Coordinates of C-alpha atoms in Angstrom, one line a residue:
X5 CA -5.6 270.8 -163.0
X6 CA -4.1 270.0 -159.1
X7 CA -6.6 272.4 -157.0
X8 CA -9.2 270.5 -160.0
X9 CA -8.5 267.4 -159.3
X10 CA -8.7 267.9 -155.3
X11 CA -11.6 269.4 -156.0
X12 CA -13.2 266.2 -158.1
X13 CA -11.5 263.6 -155.9
X14 CA -13.6 265.4 -152.5
X15 CA -16.4 264.9 -154.4
X16 CA -16.1 261.9 -155.1
X17 CA -15.8 260.7 -151.3
X18 CA -19.0 262.3 -149.9
X19 CA -19.8 261.6 -146.3
X20 CA -22.1 259.2 -144.3
X21 CA -24.9 260.4 -143.0
X22 CA -23.8 261.6 -139.3
X23 CA -26.4 258.6 -138.3
X24 CA -24.4 256.3 -139.8
X25 CA -21.1 258.2 -138.7
X26 CA -22.7 257.2 -134.6
X27 CA -22.6 253.8 -135.5
X28 CA -19.0 253.2 -137.4
X29 CA -17.8 255.5 -133.8
X30 CA -19.7 253.4 -131.5
X31 CA -18.7 249.9 -133.5
X32 CA -15.2 251.3 -132.9
X33 CA -15.4 252.0 -128.9
X34 CA -17.2 248.6 -128.3
X35 CA -14.1 247.0 -130.0
X36 CA -11.3 248.5 -128.7
X37 CA -10.1 247.6 -125.6
X38 CA -8.3 250.2 -124.6
X39 CA -9.4 254.6 -125.2
X40 CA -8.8 255.7 -128.4
X41 CA -9.0 259.2 -130.0
X42 CA -10.9 261.3 -132.4
X43 CA -7.5 260.8 -135.1
X44 CA -7.5 257.1 -134.7
X45 CA -11.5 257.2 -135.1
X46 CA -11.7 259.9 -138.8
X47 CA -8.3 256.8 -139.9
X48 CA -10.5 254.0 -139.7
X49 CA -14.0 256.2 -140.9
X50 CA -14.8 256.9 -144.8
X51 CA -13.1 259.8 -145.4
X52 CA -15.1 263.2 -145.1
X53 CA -15.8 261.8 -141.3
X54 CA -16.1 264.1 -138.6
X55 CA -15.5 262.1 -135.6
X56 CA -15.4 264.9 -132.9
X57 CA -19.2 265.4 -133.7
X58 CA -20.6 262.0 -134.0
X59 CA -18.9 261.8 -130.7
X60 CA -20.8 264.6 -129.4
X61 CA -24.2 262.8 -130.5
X62 CA -23.2 259.5 -129.6
X63 CA -22.8 260.9 -125.7
X64 CA -25.6 262.2 -125.8
X65 CA -27.9 259.0 -126.4
X66 CA -25.8 256.9 -123.8
X67 CA -26.7 259.7 -121.2
X68 CA -27.7 258.0 -118.3
X69 CA -27.6 253.9 -119.6
X70 CA -25.8 250.9 -118.0
X71 CA -23.3 252.4 -120.3
X72 CA -22.1 256.4 -121.0
X73 CA -19.7 257.1 -123.3
X74 CA -16.7 259.3 -121.8
X75 CA -13.4 260.6 -122.3
X76 CA -9.9 259.4 -121.1
X77 CA -7.5 262.2 -121.5
X78 CA -7.4 263.4 -125.2
X79 CA -9.1 259.7 -126.1
X80 CA -12.7 258.2 -125.4
X81 CA -13.9 255.2 -124.5
X82 CA -17.3 252.9 -123.3
X83 CA -17.7 252.8 -119.7
X84 CA -19.9 251.1 -116.7
X85 CA -21.9 254.2 -115.2
X86 CA -20.6 254.9 -112.5
X87 CA -23.4 254.2 -110.0
X88 CA -23.4 250.6 -111.7
X89 CA -19.7 249.6 -110.9
X90 CA -20.7 247.4 -107.9
X91 CA -22.7 244.5 -110.2
X92 CA -19.0 244.9 -111.9
X93 CA -17.2 243.6 -108.6
X94 CA -16.2 240.0 -108.6
X95 CA -15.6 237.7 -105.7
X96 CA -11.9 235.7 -106.1
X97 CA -10.4 232.9 -104.4
X98 CA -6.5 233.3 -104.7
X99 CA -4.6 230.0 -103.4
X100 CA -1.7 230.7 -101.8
X101 CA 0.7 228.0 -101.3
X102 CA 1.7 227.9 -97.9
X103 CA 6.2 228.0 -97.2
X104 CA 7.7 224.7 -95.7
X105 CA 8.4 226.9 -92.9
X106 CA 4.5 227.7 -92.1
X107 CA 3.6 223.9 -92.7
X108 CA 5.6 222.5 -90.7
X109 CA 5.1 225.5 -87.6
X110 CA 1.3 224.5 -88.5
X111 CA 2.0 220.8 -88.4
X112 CA 3.7 221.2 -85.1
X113 CA 1.2 223.3 -83.5
X114 CA -2.0 220.8 -84.6
X115 CA -0.9 218.1 -83.2
X116 CA 1.4 219.2 -79.5
X117 CA -0.5 222.3 -78.7
X118 CA -1.0 224.0 -76.6
X119 CA 2.7 224.8 -77.7
X120 CA 5.6 227.9 -77.7
X121 CA 7.1 229.3 -79.8
X122 CA 10.6 227.6 -78.1
X123 CA 9.2 224.7 -78.4
X124 CA 8.2 224.5 -82.0
X125 CA 11.5 225.9 -82.3
X126 CA 13.0 222.8 -80.3
X127 CA 11.1 220.5 -82.7
X128 CA 11.9 221.8 -85.8
X129 CA 15.6 222.7 -84.6
X130 CA 15.4 226.1 -86.4
X131 CA 13.9 229.2 -85.4
X132 CA 10.5 230.2 -86.1
X133 CA 10.8 233.6 -87.9
X134 CA 8.0 236.2 -87.1
X135 CA 6.6 236.1 -90.8
X136 CA 5.7 232.8 -90.3
X137 CA 3.8 232.8 -87.3
X138 CA 2.1 235.9 -89.2
X139 CA 1.0 234.1 -92.0
X140 CA -0.8 231.4 -90.0
X141 CA -2.2 234.0 -87.6
X142 CA -3.8 236.4 -90.3
X143 CA -5.1 233.2 -92.7
X144 CA -7.2 232.4 -88.7
X145 CA -5.6 228.7 -89.1
X146 CA -3.8 228.9 -85.6
X147 CA -4.6 231.6 -82.6
X148 CA -3.0 232.0 -79.2
X149 CA -3.4 229.8 -76.5
X150 CA -3.5 230.4 -72.8
X151 CA -0.4 231.2 -70.9
X152 CA 1.8 228.4 -70.0
X153 CA 2.3 228.2 -66.4
X154 CA 6.6 228.3 -66.4
X155 CA 9.4 231.4 -66.2
X156 CA 7.9 233.9 -68.1
X157 CA 4.4 232.4 -68.7
X158 CA 5.1 232.2 -72.8
X159 CA 2.2 232.5 -74.5
X160 CA 0.9 229.1 -76.8
X161 CA -0.3 228.8 -79.8
X162 CA -3.3 226.6 -81.3
X163 CA -4.8 226.3 -84.4
X164 CA -8.5 227.4 -84.8
X165 CA -12.5 226.5 -86.4
X166 CA -11.9 227.8 -89.6
X167 CA -8.2 224.9 -89.7
X168 CA -10.7 222.5 -88.9
X169 CA -13.7 223.7 -90.9
X170 CA -11.0 224.3 -94.3
X171 CA -9.4 220.8 -93.5
X172 CA -13.2 218.8 -93.3
X173 CA -12.9 218.2 -89.5
X174 CA -15.2 218.0 -86.7
X175 CA -12.1 218.5 -83.9
X176 CA -8.8 218.4 -83.2
X177 CA -9.0 214.6 -82.7
X178 CA -9.9 214.1 -86.3
X179 CA -6.1 214.8 -87.8
X180 CA -5.3 213.0 -90.2
X181 CA -2.0 211.0 -90.2
X182 CA 1.2 211.8 -91.8
X183 CA 0.4 210.2 -95.2
X184 CA -3.2 211.0 -95.3
X185 CA -1.5 214.8 -95.2
X186 CA 0.4 214.2 -97.9
X187 CA -1.9 212.8 -100.2
X188 CA -4.1 215.5 -99.5
X189 CA -0.8 217.8 -100.5
X190 CA -0.5 219.4 -97.8
X191 CA 3.5 218.0 -97.1
X192 CA 5.4 217.8 -99.9
X193 CA 8.4 217.3 -98.4
X194 CA 9.3 215.0 -95.0
X195 CA 9.6 216.9 -92.0
X196 CA 11.6 216.9 -89.3
X197 CA 11.2 214.3 -87.2
X198 CA 9.2 214.2 -84.1
X199 CA 6.5 217.0 -86.7
X200 CA 3.7 214.7 -87.1
X201 CA 2.9 211.6 -84.6
X202 CA 1.0 209.7 -87.5
X203 CA -1.7 208.1 -85.4
X204 CA -2.9 204.7 -84.8
X205 CA 1.1 204.3 -84.7
X206 CA 3.6 203.7 -82.0
X207 CA 2.5 202.6 -78.3
X208 CA -0.6 203.8 -76.2
X209 CA 1.5 206.4 -74.0
X210 CA 1.8 208.7 -77.3
X211 CA -1.2 208.2 -78.7
X212 CA -2.4 209.1 -75.3
X213 CA -0.7 212.4 -74.7
X214 CA -1.3 213.6 -78.4
X215 CA -5.0 213.5 -77.7
X216 CA -4.4 215.4 -73.7
X217 CA -3.2 218.3 -76.4
X218 CA -5.4 218.4 -78.5
X219 CA -7.9 218.2 -76.0
X220 CA -6.5 221.8 -75.1
X221 CA -7.3 222.9 -78.9
X222 CA -10.2 225.8 -77.2
X223 CA -9.0 226.6 -73.6
X224 CA -7.7 230.0 -73.3

């Protein structure tokens, strides 16, 4: 009796035509983010469907197209044709926030250039880590300047054209004051005294000294 019911049950659920099964597999594959197995496909398709055979036909139909049906382990997925992968590349701009140490170091170099590591440390009151300087060099916001004519001939640092371009400055003489830097979001905390003199404030001698340092921007 059971066998008879099973036979009758099988006859009640006739599998869709293979072309329709291909369409079903295609729809599921495009709607699924992760690769999907044959068993998972058949669990979503009508009773009696043969997902494995449908995939064979579907794979052949997509040969030479911009999208191919590929096997990933024991699962299947639609993927961009390998030779067209370059079209999917996308350039993005990654915003990286400078640390307080890097911001203060950059400010000192910009306003006191050419300046040595020892001079930076003297102004900041703390040592400058190699990582901080390396970060600014990697960003190409600072570069090595000429060596100072003092014992040991230490190397100096100056800001670069890339730094000026980033902040829309024509030359180092256009460097903004402290209030302008804060309003632009470059500074969040007040740096140690002496790191960033405000242009337009103070005596004329101090301004002339700052201008002379800025004139050294591109000297090696």
